[in-house]
Structures are given as C-alpha cells and as structure tokens.
Amino acid sequence: MQELETRAMFAGYHPSDGDGAVKPPIQPSSTFVFPDAQTGADMMAAAYGMPPDQPAKEGHIYSRISNPTIDVAEKRLAAWDDSESAAFFSTGMAAISTALLAWSSPDRPVWFCPPLYGGTDHFLRSILPSMGVTVRELSNLDALDATHEAYEEIPGIIYIETPANPTMQLHRILTASDWAKKHSTEEKPVLTFVDNTYLGPILQRPLELGADLLLYSATKYIGGHSDLVAGAVSGTNAVVDHVKEYRTFLGGMIDPWTAWMLSRSMETLHVRIDRHQENAQKIAAFLRNHPTIEILKTAWNEDLSVADQRIASEQMKGGGGMISMTVPGGRPAAFKVLNHLHLFKLAVSLGSTESLAQHPASMTHVAVPEDVKSAHGISEGLIRLSVGLENADDLIQDLDQALATLS
Ligand SMILES: Cc1ncc(COP(=O)(O)O)c(C=O)c1O
C-alpha cells in the first residue's frame, strides 16, 4: 500500500477521467441529465431515502446533493484522514451545525468540554437548546461518570476540540471514545465528535483513537491560504451519510470552485504543516524566554504539564502552528501589541500561509460567557498567534518590536 502523501495526492481523480489532464477539471453544472425517466425517478427516490422501484443507478443529480468536483475533494480528505468517507460544506460552521443537528435530538443530548471555537460554543449554548436538545457543559472529560450519575443520562454526542481554540487545552481523545463505546447500544450509539481544525489530519488522527466524526474548518490549514471558506466532516460511511442527508436539506453544500481549490490545497498540506510547525517552534522558543510574556500556551512539550505531555505523545504527531501568549496589562496592553505588529496581520482565522494575530476575548470568542472565559483562561491579555510560512527570524523580530512597546 502506498504511503499517505502519495494516496492523498491522487485520490479521487485519474487523468483518464479528464481527457488526460493532470489536474481534475472543474464541473460547475448545477444539474445532471438522467439517462431516462425511470432511472431519474429511482435516483431521486434513493437520494431522498425512499425505496426506489428498482435499484438506483449511481450518479449525480443536482449539485446540492453531489458533484464530480466536490467528489474529488471529498476523496482527498478521506484519504488524508484514512476515513471511509468525508463531506465538504460551505463553511466550518455549516459542517459543525449540520453534524450536530443530524446526530442530536431531544433524546440524544450533547455533552461538550469548553473551551470551543466561539461560533460552536454559541451554537451549543444558544441555538441547539432552543430546538429541545439538552446540551451540557463538562468541566473536562474526567467529569463523564459524574455527569452520567448526576443526570442519569447518556449523551448522544460527546463533543471536544483538541487542542482547544484559543487556550491550547488538550483533551484525551481515548477517554472520550472509550467512555462512548462503553455506554453505546446499537439503537443509541454515543458518538465522539472531535474538531480537528487546529492540527489537521497529518498531526492528529482521532479516528484511529476511536473517535466517530472529525469536524474541520477547512478555511484553516486544509484550505491554508486565507482565500476560501469551507468546512468538512470525516468518518465512517454510516456516520457521514447521515450528516450528508442533513446537508442536502439544510443546504450548506460547498460549491465546485471552492472544492477545486481545496483539492489543490490538499496536495501541499503536509509540506505547509511542516513549515508552520518549524516556524512556530522557533517563535515559541523566543517567547518562552521573553520577560514580557506572562503565560505562554503552545502544544509543544516544553509548555505542557506532565499529564498533557502524556496526552500529546499518545495522540499528536506535533504541536502545530498555533501559539497563545498573555501579556500583563489586560486589553490595553494586548491591543497595543496587536496594533504594533506589522508582519502578523491583525485578523481572525488561522492556518494560513501568512501569520495572523488576534484578541480572542473581544474577537473570535466575544460571545462566550464571561464566566466561561475566565474559567478557561480566555483573559483580556491573551493574544492568539497563527504562525505562517514567512521567515521565522522576521516574525520573531516583528514580535520583539511589538512587545517592546510594553516596556
Ligand atoms: C476550531 C474551529 N472550528 C470551527 C471553526 C468555524 O469555521 P468557519 O469559520 O470556517 O465556519 C473555526 C473558525 O475559526 C475554528 O477555529
């Protein structure tokens, strides 16, 4: 069997499918011709989960359901994740909300561990409960048994993000997936959802640790160039197919142009991630010794507790390209540093070729309740850095001069 990078490079497309073209073509068609009316009727019935008159022919119907260019991107992501199936969405939030709606219900509660990306946190706290779904916040995964006993409840979904945005908190995936398997029945599976955006398929492979569904903001490392928004899920056919069914009706499908860009981006994912990490390690080494930094959070061993180092060695192949640093002086000091950065662009998002910096408390996590922010260290002095592919020494110099404005 070929290695991962090779399989992912060619997944989903062979030049014989496209007049010999080395690259897959873009197929923008919204609709696809049925060979005859009965075949069309059977294909539509199957797509809507109804029994067809005769076995339905495989094929594309309409680009909200599937499309050849989107298929290529989905096969490439499934190859990177070594999953049975992947599905792309118009944004990361479309992927997350659709997957949660598909697999939660009034008798399938969602248990989550904060911190989470602000949009996911808002969806879980404010939107899902309004649809009758019980959503519970666990302080961490050690609270699974106690929550089970206190509420005499088994969740439908355990939802984690690791490393978590923006504090870099780690959660042990095996703790969630083992507990979920122990409490699953055939009629009521307990599914472990892992937002794998921060590390991506190369550095963290939660499916191999028993997770059931990966969720991605593909806007980040998978896209990797700050020039598209997209989301994805990846997992077994059974779990992903149900999410795809909801995608068809909620309508958060990706468009073929963006899918094509993602197929291209995924060809360089491993090379980019290597450099993101290399740069982030150099910057972390500089910040670790910097007198102005109060707290430095990275997913590298030097900055992790002994317990977290154990989690990292079990489930991570590297610390990735994200760094969170806290400066003394709260919001005014953090804003001063941000306003003096030149190479780091003052912008939300992450995982792109250029370096980005932002203030989670007032930007990406502005809607997270204050008590949750303070319980999880999303403080006013916290600055989140997404390390890009520029020269590391230039980035260090940029940080050095911006931090010097505080002395
Ligand atoms: C960890 C994480 N998950 C999900 C999302 C949501 O993705 P999108 O902005 O593509 O909708 C983000 C966005 O920043 C994120 O950081």
PDB file of N, CA, C and O and ligand atoms in Angstrom, residues 91-93 96 117 120 161 165 195 197-198 217 219-220 230 350, ligand 1:
ATOM      1  N   THR A  91     -19.016  26.220   4.925  1.00  0.00           N
ATOM      2  CA  THR A  91     -18.148  26.795   5.976  1.00  0.00           C
ATOM      3  C   THR A  91     -17.930  25.734   7.056  1.00  0.00           C
ATOM      4  O   THR A  91     -18.648  24.719   7.094  1.00  0.00           O
ATOM      5  N   GLY A  92     -17.002  26.015   7.951  1.00  0.00           N
ATOM      6  CA  GLY A  92     -16.806  25.121   9.092  1.00  0.00           C
ATOM      7  C   GLY A  92     -18.052  25.073   9.960  1.00  0.00           C
ATOM      8  O   GLY A  92     -18.461  24.017  10.432  1.00  0.00           O
ATOM      9  N   MET A  93     -18.685  26.230  10.174  1.00  0.00           N
ATOM     10  CA  MET A  93     -19.901  26.257  10.999  1.00  0.00           C
ATOM     11  C   MET A  93     -21.039  25.486  10.332  1.00  0.00           C
ATOM     12  O   MET A  93     -21.875  24.902  11.029  1.00  0.00           O
ATOM     13  N   ILE A  96     -20.258  21.901  11.237  1.00  0.00           N
ATOM     14  CA  ILE A  96     -20.475  21.625  12.669  1.00  0.00           C
ATOM     15  C   ILE A  96     -21.966  21.627  12.997  1.00  0.00           C
ATOM     16  O   ILE A  96     -22.483  20.710  13.644  1.00  0.00           O
ATOM     17  N   TYR A 117     -14.258  26.781  19.878  1.00  0.00           N
ATOM     18  CA  TYR A 117     -14.344  27.945  18.992  1.00  0.00           C
ATOM     19  C   TYR A 117     -15.651  28.697  19.318  1.00  0.00           C
ATOM     20  O   TYR A 117     -16.687  28.051  19.549  1.00  0.00           O
ATOM     21  N   THR A 120     -19.000  27.693  17.654  1.00  0.00           N
ATOM     22  CA  THR A 120     -19.503  26.386  18.103  1.00  0.00           C
ATOM     23  C   THR A 120     -20.089  26.524  19.504  1.00  0.00           C
ATOM     24  O   THR A 120     -21.166  25.983  19.805  1.00  0.00           O
ATOM     25  N   GLU A 161     -12.801  19.705  21.298  1.00  0.00           N
ATOM     26  CA  GLU A 161     -11.886  20.361  20.366  1.00  0.00           C
ATOM     27  C   GLU A 161     -10.516  20.225  21.023  1.00  0.00           C
ATOM     28  O   GLU A 161     -10.352  20.625  22.185  1.00  0.00           O
ATOM     29  N   ASN A 165      -9.319  25.927  20.908  1.00  0.00           N
ATOM     30  CA  ASN A 165      -9.186  27.315  20.475  1.00  0.00           C
ATOM     31  C   ASN A 165      -9.817  28.211  21.545  1.00  0.00           C
ATOM     32  O   ASN A 165     -11.003  28.026  21.836  1.00  0.00           O
ATOM     33  N   ASP A 195     -13.362  18.184  16.889  1.00  0.00           N
ATOM     34  CA  ASP A 195     -12.977  19.259  15.970  1.00  0.00           C
ATOM     35  C   ASP A 195     -11.460  19.189  15.831  1.00  0.00           C
ATOM     36  O   ASP A 195     -10.721  19.443  16.794  1.00  0.00           O
ATOM     37  N   THR A 197      -9.560  20.893  13.692  1.00  0.00           N
ATOM     38  CA  THR A 197      -9.088  22.032  12.899  1.00  0.00           C
ATOM     39  C   THR A 197      -7.667  22.452  13.251  1.00  0.00           C
ATOM     40  O   THR A 197      -6.863  22.761  12.367  1.00  0.00           O
ATOM     41  N   TYR A 198      -7.342  22.484  14.548  1.00  0.00           N
ATOM     42  CA  TYR A 198      -6.064  23.068  14.964  1.00  0.00           C
ATOM     43  C   TYR A 198      -4.859  22.275  14.462  1.00  0.00           C
ATOM     44  O   TYR A 198      -3.836  22.852  14.149  1.00  0.00           O
ATOM     45  N   SER A 217     -12.874  23.237  10.271  1.00  0.00           N
ATOM     46  CA  SER A 217     -12.980  24.446   9.478  1.00  0.00           C
ATOM     47  C   SER A 217     -11.920  24.272   8.395  1.00  0.00           C
ATOM     48  O   SER A 217     -10.717  24.416   8.665  1.00  0.00           O
ATOM     49  N   THR A 219     -11.477  26.204   6.096  1.00  0.00           N
ATOM     50  CA  THR A 219     -10.976  27.569   5.879  1.00  0.00           C
ATOM     51  C   THR A 219      -9.533  27.668   6.373  1.00  0.00           C
ATOM     52  O   THR A 219      -8.764  28.496   5.889  1.00  0.00           O
ATOM     53  N   LYS A 220      -9.183  26.821   7.349  1.00  0.00           N
ATOM     54  CA  LYS A 220      -7.894  26.923   8.030  1.00  0.00           C
ATOM     55  C   LYS A 220      -6.837  26.101   7.276  1.00  0.00           C
ATOM     56  O   LYS A 220      -6.691  26.288   6.089  1.00  0.00           O
ATOM     57  N   ALA A 230     -14.701  27.181   4.041  1.00  0.00           N
ATOM     58  CA  ALA A 230     -15.260  25.836   3.823  1.00  0.00           C
ATOM     59  C   ALA A 230     -15.183  25.051   5.120  1.00  0.00           C
ATOM     60  O   ALA A 230     -14.454  25.414   6.042  1.00  0.00           O
ATOM     61  N   LEU A 350      -7.088  31.397  11.016  1.00  0.00           N
ATOM     62  CA  LEU A 350      -5.804  30.774  11.345  1.00  0.00           C
ATOM     63  C   LEU A 350      -5.458  29.764  10.271  1.00  0.00           C
ATOM     64  O   LEU A 350      -6.261  29.488   9.383  1.00  0.00           O
TER      65      LEU A 350
HETATM   66  C1  LIG B   1     -11.520  25.333  15.759  1.00  0.00           C
HETATM   67  C2  LIG B   1     -12.539  25.940  14.831  1.00  0.00           C
HETATM   68  N1  LIG B   1     -13.622  25.207  14.479  1.00  0.00           N
HETATM   69  C3  LIG B   1     -14.570  25.721  13.655  1.00  0.00           C
HETATM   70  C4  LIG B   1     -14.486  27.000  13.152  1.00  0.00           C
HETATM   71  C5  LIG B   1     -15.567  27.536  12.250  1.00  0.00           C
HETATM   72  O1  LIG B   1     -15.156  27.500  10.928  1.00  0.00           O
HETATM   73  P1  LIG B   1     -15.630  28.544   9.783  1.00  0.00           P
HETATM   74  O2  LIG B   1     -15.157  29.896  10.196  1.00  0.00           O
HETATM   75  O3  LIG B   1     -14.967  28.024   8.546  1.00  0.00           O
HETATM   76  O4  LIG B   1     -17.111  28.485   9.718  1.00  0.00           O
HETATM   77  C6  LIG B   1     -13.364  27.778  13.462  1.00  0.00           C
HETATM   78  C7  LIG B   1     -13.234  29.144  12.918  1.00  0.00           C
HETATM   79  O5  LIG B   1     -12.399  29.927  13.317  1.00  0.00           O
HETATM   80  C8  LIG B   1     -12.368  27.245  14.334  1.00  0.00           C
HETATM   81  O6  LIG B   1     -11.296  27.948  14.699  1.00  0.00           O
END
